[in-house]
Each structure stands twice: as C-alpha cells, then as structure tokens.
Coordinates of C-alpha atoms in Angstrom, one line a residue:
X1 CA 173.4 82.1 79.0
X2 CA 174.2 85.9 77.8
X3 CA 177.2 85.7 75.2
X4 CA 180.5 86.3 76.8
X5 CA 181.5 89.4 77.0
X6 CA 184.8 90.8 79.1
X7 CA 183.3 94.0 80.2
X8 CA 179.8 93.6 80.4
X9 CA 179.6 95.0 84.3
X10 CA 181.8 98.3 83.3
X11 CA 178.9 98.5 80.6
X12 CA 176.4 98.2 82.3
X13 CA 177.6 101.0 85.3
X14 CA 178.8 103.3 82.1
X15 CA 175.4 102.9 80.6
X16 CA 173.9 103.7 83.8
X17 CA 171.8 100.6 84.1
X18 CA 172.9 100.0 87.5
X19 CA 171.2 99.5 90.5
X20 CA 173.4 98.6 93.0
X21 CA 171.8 95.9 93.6
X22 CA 174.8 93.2 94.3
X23 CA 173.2 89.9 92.4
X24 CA 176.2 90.3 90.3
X25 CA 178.5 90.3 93.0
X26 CA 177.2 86.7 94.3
X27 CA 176.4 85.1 91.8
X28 CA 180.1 85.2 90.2
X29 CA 181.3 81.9 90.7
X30 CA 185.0 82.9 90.3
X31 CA 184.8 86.0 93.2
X32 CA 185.6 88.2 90.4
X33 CA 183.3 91.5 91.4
X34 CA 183.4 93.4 94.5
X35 CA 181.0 96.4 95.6
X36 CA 182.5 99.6 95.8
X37 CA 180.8 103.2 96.7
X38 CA 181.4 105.9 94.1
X39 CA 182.2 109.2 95.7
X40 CA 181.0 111.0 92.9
X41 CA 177.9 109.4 92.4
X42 CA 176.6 108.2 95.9
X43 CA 175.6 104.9 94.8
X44 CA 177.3 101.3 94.8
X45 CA 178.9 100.2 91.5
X46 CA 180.5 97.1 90.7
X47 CA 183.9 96.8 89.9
X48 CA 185.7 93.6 88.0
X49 CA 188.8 92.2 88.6
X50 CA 189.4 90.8 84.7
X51 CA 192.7 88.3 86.1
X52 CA 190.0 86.9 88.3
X53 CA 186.8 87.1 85.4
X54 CA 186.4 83.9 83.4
X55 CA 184.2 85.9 81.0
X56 CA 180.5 83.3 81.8
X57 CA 178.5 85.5 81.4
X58 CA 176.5 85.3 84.5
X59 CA 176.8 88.6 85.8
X60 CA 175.1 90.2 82.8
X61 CA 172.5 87.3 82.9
X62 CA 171.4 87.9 86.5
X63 CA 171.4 92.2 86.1
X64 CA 167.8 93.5 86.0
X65 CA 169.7 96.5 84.9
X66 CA 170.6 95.6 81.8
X67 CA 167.3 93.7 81.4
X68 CA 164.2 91.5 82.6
X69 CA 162.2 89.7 80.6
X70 CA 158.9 90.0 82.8
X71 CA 156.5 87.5 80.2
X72 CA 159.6 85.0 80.8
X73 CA 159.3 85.8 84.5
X74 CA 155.8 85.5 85.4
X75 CA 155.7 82.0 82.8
X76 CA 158.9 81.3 85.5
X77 CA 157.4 82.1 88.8
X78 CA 153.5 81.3 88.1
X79 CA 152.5 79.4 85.2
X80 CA 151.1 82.4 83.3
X81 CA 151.4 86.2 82.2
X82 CA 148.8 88.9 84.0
X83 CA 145.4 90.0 82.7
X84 CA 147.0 93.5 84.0
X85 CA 150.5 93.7 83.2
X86 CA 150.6 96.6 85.6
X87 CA 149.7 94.9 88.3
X88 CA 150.8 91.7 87.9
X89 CA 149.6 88.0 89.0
X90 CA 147.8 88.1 92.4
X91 CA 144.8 85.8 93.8
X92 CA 143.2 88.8 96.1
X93 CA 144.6 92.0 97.1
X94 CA 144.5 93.3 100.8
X95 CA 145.3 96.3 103.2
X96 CA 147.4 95.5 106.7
X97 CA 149.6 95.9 109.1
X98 CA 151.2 94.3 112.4
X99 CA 149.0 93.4 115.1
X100 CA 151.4 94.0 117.8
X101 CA 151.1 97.7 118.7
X102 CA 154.3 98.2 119.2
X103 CA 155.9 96.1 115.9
X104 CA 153.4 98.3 114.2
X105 CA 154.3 101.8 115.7
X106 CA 158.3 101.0 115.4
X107 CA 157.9 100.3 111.3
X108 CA 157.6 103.2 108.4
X109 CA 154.3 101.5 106.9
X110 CA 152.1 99.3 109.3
X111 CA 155.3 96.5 110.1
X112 CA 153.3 94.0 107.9
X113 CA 156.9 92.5 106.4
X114 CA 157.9 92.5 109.9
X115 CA 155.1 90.6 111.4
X116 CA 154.7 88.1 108.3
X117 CA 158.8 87.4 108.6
X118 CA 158.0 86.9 112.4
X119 CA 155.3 84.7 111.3
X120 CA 156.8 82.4 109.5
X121 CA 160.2 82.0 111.2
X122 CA 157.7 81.1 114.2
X123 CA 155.9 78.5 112.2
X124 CA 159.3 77.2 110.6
X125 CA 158.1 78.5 107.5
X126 CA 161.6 80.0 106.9
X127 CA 164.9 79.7 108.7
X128 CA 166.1 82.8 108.2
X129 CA 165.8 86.3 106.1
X130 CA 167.5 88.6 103.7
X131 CA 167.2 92.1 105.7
X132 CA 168.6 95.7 105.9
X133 CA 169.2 97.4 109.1
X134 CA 171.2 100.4 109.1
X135 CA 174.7 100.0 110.8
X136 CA 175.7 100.4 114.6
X137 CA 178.9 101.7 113.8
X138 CA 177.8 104.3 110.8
X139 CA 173.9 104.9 111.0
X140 CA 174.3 106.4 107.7
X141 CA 175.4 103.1 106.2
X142 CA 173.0 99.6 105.3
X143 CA 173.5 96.7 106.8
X144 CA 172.4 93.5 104.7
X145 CA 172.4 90.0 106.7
X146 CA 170.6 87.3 106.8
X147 CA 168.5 87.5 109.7
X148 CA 167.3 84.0 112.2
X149 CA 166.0 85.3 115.5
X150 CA 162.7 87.5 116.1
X151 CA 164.9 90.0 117.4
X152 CA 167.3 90.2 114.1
X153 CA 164.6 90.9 112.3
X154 CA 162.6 93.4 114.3
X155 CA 165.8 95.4 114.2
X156 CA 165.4 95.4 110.7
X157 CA 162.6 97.3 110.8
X158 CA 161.7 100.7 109.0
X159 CA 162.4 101.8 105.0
X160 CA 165.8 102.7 104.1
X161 CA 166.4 106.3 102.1
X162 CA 169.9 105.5 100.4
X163 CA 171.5 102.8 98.4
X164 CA 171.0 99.2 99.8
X165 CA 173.2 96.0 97.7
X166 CA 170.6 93.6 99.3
X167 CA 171.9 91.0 97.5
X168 CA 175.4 90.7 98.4
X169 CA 174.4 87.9 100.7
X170 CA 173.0 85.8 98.2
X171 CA 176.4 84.0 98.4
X172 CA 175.6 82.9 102.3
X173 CA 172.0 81.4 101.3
X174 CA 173.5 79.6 98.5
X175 CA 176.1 77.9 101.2
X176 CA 173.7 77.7 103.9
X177 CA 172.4 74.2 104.6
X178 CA 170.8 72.3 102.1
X179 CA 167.1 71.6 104.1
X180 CA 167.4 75.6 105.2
X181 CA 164.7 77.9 103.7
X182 CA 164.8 81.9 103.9
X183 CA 162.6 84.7 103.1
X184 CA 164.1 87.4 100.9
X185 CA 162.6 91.4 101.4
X186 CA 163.5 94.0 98.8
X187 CA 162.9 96.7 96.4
X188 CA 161.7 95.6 92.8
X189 CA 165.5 96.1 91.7
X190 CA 166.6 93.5 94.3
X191 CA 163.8 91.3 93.1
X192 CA 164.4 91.2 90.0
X193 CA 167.9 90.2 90.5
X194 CA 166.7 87.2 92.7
X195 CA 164.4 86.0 90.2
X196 CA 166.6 86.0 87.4
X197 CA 169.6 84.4 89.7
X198 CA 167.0 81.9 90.8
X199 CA 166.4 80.9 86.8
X200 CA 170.3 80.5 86.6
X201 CA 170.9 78.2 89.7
X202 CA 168.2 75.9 91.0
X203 CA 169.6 75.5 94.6
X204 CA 168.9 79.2 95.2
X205 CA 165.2 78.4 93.8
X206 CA 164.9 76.1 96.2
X207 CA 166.3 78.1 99.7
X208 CA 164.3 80.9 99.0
X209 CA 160.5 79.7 99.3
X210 CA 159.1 83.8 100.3
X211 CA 159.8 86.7 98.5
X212 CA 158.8 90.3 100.0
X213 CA 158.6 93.5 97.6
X214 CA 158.2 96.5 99.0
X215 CA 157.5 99.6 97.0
X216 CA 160.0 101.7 95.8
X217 CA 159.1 105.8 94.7
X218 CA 162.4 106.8 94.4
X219 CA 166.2 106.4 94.7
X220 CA 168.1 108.6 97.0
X221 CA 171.5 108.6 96.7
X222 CA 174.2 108.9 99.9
X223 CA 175.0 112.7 98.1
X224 CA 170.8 113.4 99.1
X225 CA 171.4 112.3 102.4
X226 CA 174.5 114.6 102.9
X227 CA 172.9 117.7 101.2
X228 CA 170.1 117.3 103.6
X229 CA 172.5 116.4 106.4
X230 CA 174.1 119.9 105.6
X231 CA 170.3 121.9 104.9
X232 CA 169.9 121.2 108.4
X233 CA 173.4 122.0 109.8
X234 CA 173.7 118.6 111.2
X235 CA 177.1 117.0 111.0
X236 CA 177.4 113.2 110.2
X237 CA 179.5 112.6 113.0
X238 CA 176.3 113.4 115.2
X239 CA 173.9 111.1 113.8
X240 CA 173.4 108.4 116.1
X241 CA 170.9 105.6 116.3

C-alpha cells in the first residue's frame, strides 16, 4: 500500500502523469474522486473531494501514471519476466482479422477484438465486456459500458481518436455477480490501471479472465479534434453518427 498521502491525485494531474484513465475513480472505496474534462487541456482529470477522501492510498497505488512496476507485473500476471522486455511474454505471435466480411470492413484494423469478444461471449467464455462506443447524443464524446449482447459490442467497434476513461466502470464489474466473468479492451494506459487494481483487490482478478490491448501511437486531445473540426470548417453541431 502507497503511504498516505492527502493530495496524491492533484499531484499526479499537476505533474502531468495523468492519463485519464479513471482506475482511480473506481477503485476509491469512499466515492471520493469524480472525472471531470479540463477545458483548457482537452483531457479528463480527476478531481478529489478531501471531506469525502480517507487518505488509503489506493488511488495513487492503482495510477500507472505515477508508476508500474512491469518485472512485478509480468512475475504477477505470468510467472516470469520476458527474454524481450520490449515485447513482452507471448507463446506465438500471429496476424488477423474477423472472418465475417462485414465485422471486418465496419472495424479500423481487421475487427479481430470484435470477433474474439463475439467469440467468447458466444462460448460463455465471458459475460460481458469493458468497451467504448462514441455517444448517440454527442458523437464527439466516449461512451464506456460494459457491453453483454453481440450487438453491444459490435457497436463498439472502430478506434477512438480522443480521451477515453475506460475504466470508470470498473465499479460495475466489481458489483456484478459473483460467478460473472468479463473481457476488458483498452489502451496500455487502461491496462496498466487494471493490472495494478487487479493486484489490489482479488475479486476484480477474478471477474476479469480476458484482457485486450490495443496499440496506442498517440494521444489526441478533444482541443485536436476541434482544431481539425475547425481546419475543415465543419461545425460540431453537424457531426452526426
């Protein structure tokens, strides 16, 4: 357990260490942090509310922001560190993608996360998934849920340019029911966060038996959207799905 500390999270965002990410958020077990979208920035930052905070610790334990200890990890997850730290533990590598024409044509890279999800909620593999769609109500905003049909998650499909706090709904597998296993699809921040939340509660070890990273090259902020948005002379109003 990190030493207490009654501002770690304003650290952290001041330091810039953030990613957004949201483990913090659930993993509070007093409710104390809430997600909030900096204007200035274009990203999500945490903000604390200290009369709630009971100074644990947690939130600076589960940030892969601050740090992640990846030899503690990978003795964690499988049993032993790489030969190539680089690439990590693996037992073969391959190349894919869906084989339903069109899963595969409606995704940004193949629809291989979409086909494997869809494969193993259909074998009862999983029970559900941690997803991102964008919003029906403001296509420029994520949506994060916890998807349980085929069609949830195929509308999940395709990469998301701009800030997503994937694991805000950590919270709703850790009160799901206790014989329910999910899937969990992210970026190597989002990850991260899992693993180390996973070394700090075992129940959420336990619900989440698939993890999905996908690669990330870059982070663009809501700002890069807008400039773009405004290169082009399109208003946001006008974006529609």
């Amino acid at each position: 357990m990190a030493a207490r500390d009654t501002d770690a999270i304003e650290k952290i965002v001041i330091g810039d260490l953030c990613a957004g990410c949201g483990t913090c958020l659930s993993m509070c077990p007093t409710q104390a942090i809430t997600l909030v979208k900096d204007g200035k920035k274009g990203i999500y930052i945490p903000k604390l509310d200290q009369e709630k905070c009971n100074q644990c610790g947690i939130c600076a334990e589960v940030c892969p922001g601050r740090s992640v200890d990846y030899r503690q990890l990978n003795l964690a997850v499988f049993g032993k560190e790489p030969e190539n730290t680089l690439v990590g533990n693996y037992i073969r590598c391959y190349i894919g993608h869906a084989g339903d024409c069109e899963m595969r044509y409606n995704s940004a890279s193949g629809g291989l996360v979409t086909a494997l999800l869809v494969f193993a909620l259909e074998e009862k593999i999983i029970d559900g998934a941690l997803v991102t769609r964008m919003s029906d109500s403001d296509p420029l905003e994520p949506e994060v849920f916890i998807a349980r049909t085929e069609e949830e998650i195929v509308s999940a499909s395709k990469s998301k340019y701009c800030p997503v706090p994937a694991n805000i709904v950590l919270g709703e597998i850790l009160e799901s029911e206790k014989d329910e296993r999910f899937a969990v699809v992210g970026l190597p921040c989002h990850i991260n966060g899992i693993r180390k939340a996973e070394m700090t509660d075992r129940k959420l070890k336990e619900r989440i038996v698939l993890h999905l990273g996908i690669f990330c090259g870059h982070g663009t902020s809501f700002l890069g959207t807008e400039f773009l948005l405004r290169q082009m002379n399109i208003k946001k109003e006008d974006v529609k799905m």
